[in-house]
């Protein structure tokens, strides 16, 4: 079942027979698949059976929308967010369980929101401890003290970690101190061992629950890490992105795409041999080629750097883009479709579905990672970069 955030695509008529007139405008749309979110969460729980999960919904749930993913992900033990406003939206949805602010508070005033919304918060620097020491609260906080074990972005270095811990434990505003770190190379051969050793050397004699893993660490090193931690912080895998696309697709990890970006053909061209398509004439046809022009461009969040040859599904059949992506349009090769699917040009035309990533209405799939790789980027960036002009609908699915 599909329900749409109707927004500006809807005209609500008034009067006794009030009903919704569905006015399709530009055909691009995104779909968030609730059953895929549930499936991916269940899959991660199978891979790390003894670790409670904080479902990471920062950046508006990696572009999917916190309100849209909530139902699919509320089976997690908690949520991880970047901003207090995201935590507040989860509380408004009725979530009473744990919420961790992944970078902690950005100023002293946000501690009041932590008290009010009962948020756990990361402590990664002295200023955050100073703010806590001066904070007046009746509700002592649970904090996650972060060690910089090698990423060198946030956290106390191994040598100053214990002193920060001692200061927090002595702080009446603090009820419980947990310990965390973040891996820089969990997705590549360098792996987590060096950082894990640093963390264990300097944190193992301190009490408290432990949070170590992002998706890559949890999926690639589950056995080593599952034993020693209390909270995994899982983002990309929940949305159906691979944790190391060069080595293994999301499908091979048993993950399903939670986001589909689709549009339609809005014009047809036959490009003669020697002619080209689009700005800069970067693609030249070697033979007469039927091309579909699709209502999707970089202003929708499709990557401009996607090369000619980026995979795409036309009417559910795998084909590829040709030429440069422009602001509002891109071009796709219709030849594979016409030659292999037994369709003729009468079946393909204005209105033919084009799936840029995710799942076609014929059930075939194209991984967002493949598109990202063609554009020299990551699934993370494509998900977060979906433009606000793309209407997003909820595919509530059937919970098979
Ligand atoms: C974003 C984030 C995560 C989740 O990372 P994924 O690679 O998407 O699983 C985990 N921990 C922290 C601190 C983060 O900021």
mmCIF file with all atom_site columns, N, CA and C and ligand atoms in Angstrom, residues 56 58 62 102 182 214-215 233-236 380, ligand 1:
data_model
loop_
_atom_site.group_PDB
_atom_site.id
_atom_site.type_symbol
_atom_site.label_atom_id
_atom_site.label_alt_id
_atom_site.label_comp_id
_atom_site.label_asym_id
_atom_site.label_entity_id
_atom_site.label_seq_id
_atom_site.pdbx_PDB_ins_code
_atom_site.Cartn_x
_atom_site.Cartn_y
_atom_site.Cartn_z
_atom_site.occupancy
_atom_site.B_iso_or_equiv
_atom_site.pdbx_formal_charge
_atom_site.auth_seq_id
_atom_site.auth_comp_id
_atom_site.auth_asym_id
_atom_site.auth_atom_id
_atom_site.pdbx_PDB_model_num
ATOM   1  N N  . UNK A 1 56  ? 20.588 4.613  14.171 1.00 0.00 ? 56  UNK A N  1
ATOM   2  C CA . UNK A 1 56  ? 21.058 5.982  13.969 1.00 0.00 ? 56  UNK A CA 1
ATOM   3  C C  . UNK A 1 56  ? 20.159 6.675  12.937 1.00 0.00 ? 56  UNK A C  1
ATOM   4  N N  . UNK A 1 58  ? 20.305 10.181 12.450 1.00 0.00 ? 58  UNK A N  1
ATOM   5  C CA . UNK A 1 58  ? 20.792 11.554 12.232 1.00 0.00 ? 58  UNK A CA 1
ATOM   6  C C  . UNK A 1 58  ? 20.535 11.959 10.784 1.00 0.00 ? 58  UNK A C  1
ATOM   7  N N  . UNK A 1 62  ? 19.090 9.759  7.576  1.00 0.00 ? 62  UNK A N  1
ATOM   8  C CA . UNK A 1 62  ? 19.830 9.607  6.325  1.00 0.00 ? 62  UNK A CA 1
ATOM   9  C C  . UNK A 1 62  ? 18.946 9.995  5.130  1.00 0.00 ? 62  UNK A C  1
ATOM   10 N N  . UNK A 1 102 ? 24.759 11.796 19.544 1.00 0.00 ? 102 UNK A N  1
ATOM   11 C CA . UNK A 1 102 ? 26.035 11.176 19.149 1.00 0.00 ? 102 UNK A CA 1
ATOM   12 C C  . UNK A 1 102 ? 27.244 12.097 19.321 1.00 0.00 ? 102 UNK A C  1
ATOM   13 N N  . UNK A 1 182 ? 34.875 5.348  18.231 1.00 0.00 ? 182 UNK A N  1
ATOM   14 C CA . UNK A 1 182 ? 34.354 5.252  16.860 1.00 0.00 ? 182 UNK A CA 1
ATOM   15 C C  . UNK A 1 182 ? 35.513 4.857  15.949 1.00 0.00 ? 182 UNK A C  1
ATOM   16 N N  . UNK A 1 214 ? 29.904 0.925  14.540 1.00 0.00 ? 214 UNK A N  1
ATOM   17 C CA . UNK A 1 214 ? 29.002 1.420  13.509 1.00 0.00 ? 214 UNK A CA 1
ATOM   18 C C  . UNK A 1 214 ? 28.587 0.203  12.650 1.00 0.00 ? 214 UNK A C  1
ATOM   19 N N  . UNK A 1 215 ? 27.897 0.447  11.548 1.00 0.00 ? 215 UNK A N  1
ATOM   20 C CA . UNK A 1 215 ? 27.432 -0.683 10.729 1.00 0.00 ? 215 UNK A CA 1
ATOM   21 C C  . UNK A 1 215 ? 28.591 -1.546 10.264 1.00 0.00 ? 215 UNK A C  1
ATOM   22 N N  . UNK A 1 233 ? 25.895 1.134  17.312 1.00 0.00 ? 233 UNK A N  1
ATOM   23 C CA . UNK A 1 233 ? 25.271 2.328  16.704 1.00 0.00 ? 233 UNK A CA 1
ATOM   24 C C  . UNK A 1 233 ? 25.178 2.078  15.198 1.00 0.00 ? 233 UNK A C  1
ATOM   25 N N  . UNK A 1 234 ? 23.985 1.720  14.741 1.00 0.00 ? 234 UNK A N  1
ATOM   26 C CA . UNK A 1 234 ? 23.849 1.217  13.372 1.00 0.00 ? 234 UNK A CA 1
ATOM   27 C C  . UNK A 1 234 ? 23.073 2.216  12.511 1.00 0.00 ? 234 UNK A C  1
ATOM   28 N N  . UNK A 1 235 ? 23.691 2.655  11.423 1.00 0.00 ? 235 UNK A N  1
ATOM   29 C CA . UNK A 1 235 ? 23.028 3.569  10.503 1.00 0.00 ? 235 UNK A CA 1
ATOM   30 C C  . UNK A 1 235 ? 22.837 2.947  9.131  1.00 0.00 ? 235 UNK A C  1
ATOM   31 N N  . UNK A 1 236 ? 23.832 3.072  8.292  1.00 0.00 ? 236 UNK A N  1
ATOM   32 C CA . UNK A 1 236 ? 23.696 2.800  6.855  1.00 0.00 ? 236 UNK A CA 1
ATOM   33 C C  . UNK A 1 236 ? 23.070 1.431  6.548  1.00 0.00 ? 236 UNK A C  1
ATOM   34 N N  . UNK A 1 380 ? 25.673 6.877  1.454  1.00 0.00 ? 380 UNK A N  1
ATOM   35 C CA . UNK A 1 380 ? 25.349 7.864  2.495  1.00 0.00 ? 380 UNK A CA 1
ATOM   36 C C  . UNK A 1 380 ? 25.032 9.225  1.861  1.00 0.00 ? 380 UNK A C  1
HETATM 37 C C1 . LIG B 2 .   ? 26.734 8.175  12.059 1.00 0.00 ? 1   LIG B C1 1
HETATM 38 C C2 . LIG B 2 .   ? 27.340 7.462  13.206 1.00 0.00 ? 1   LIG B C2 1
HETATM 39 C C3 . LIG B 2 .   ? 27.200 6.074  13.326 1.00 0.00 ? 1   LIG B C3 1
HETATM 40 C C4 . LIG B 2 .   ? 26.499 5.224  12.275 1.00 0.00 ? 1   LIG B C4 1
HETATM 41 O O1 . LIG B 2 .   ? 27.387 4.951  11.237 1.00 0.00 ? 1   LIG B O1 1
HETATM 42 P P1 . LIG B 2 .   ? 26.981 3.960  10.031 1.00 0.00 ? 1   LIG B P1 1
HETATM 43 O O2 . LIG B 2 .   ? 28.258 3.816  9.282  1.00 0.00 ? 1   LIG B O2 1
HETATM 44 O O3 . LIG B 2 .   ? 25.943 4.655  9.229  1.00 0.00 ? 1   LIG B O3 1
HETATM 45 O O4 . LIG B 2 .   ? 26.496 2.719  10.646 1.00 0.00 ? 1   LIG B O4 1
HETATM 46 C C5 . LIG B 2 .   ? 27.738 5.464  14.439 1.00 0.00 ? 1   LIG B C5 1
HETATM 47 N N1 . LIG B 2 .   ? 28.381 6.186  15.386 1.00 0.00 ? 1   LIG B N1 1
HETATM 48 C C6 . LIG B 2 .   ? 28.546 7.520  15.307 1.00 0.00 ? 1   LIG B C6 1
HETATM 49 C C7 . LIG B 2 .   ? 29.258 8.247  16.379 1.00 0.00 ? 1   LIG B C7 1
HETATM 50 C C8 . LIG B 2 .   ? 28.037 8.191  14.208 1.00 0.00 ? 1   LIG B C8 1
HETATM 51 O O5 . LIG B 2 .   ? 28.191 9.515  14.131 1.00 0.00 ? 1   LIG B O5 1
#
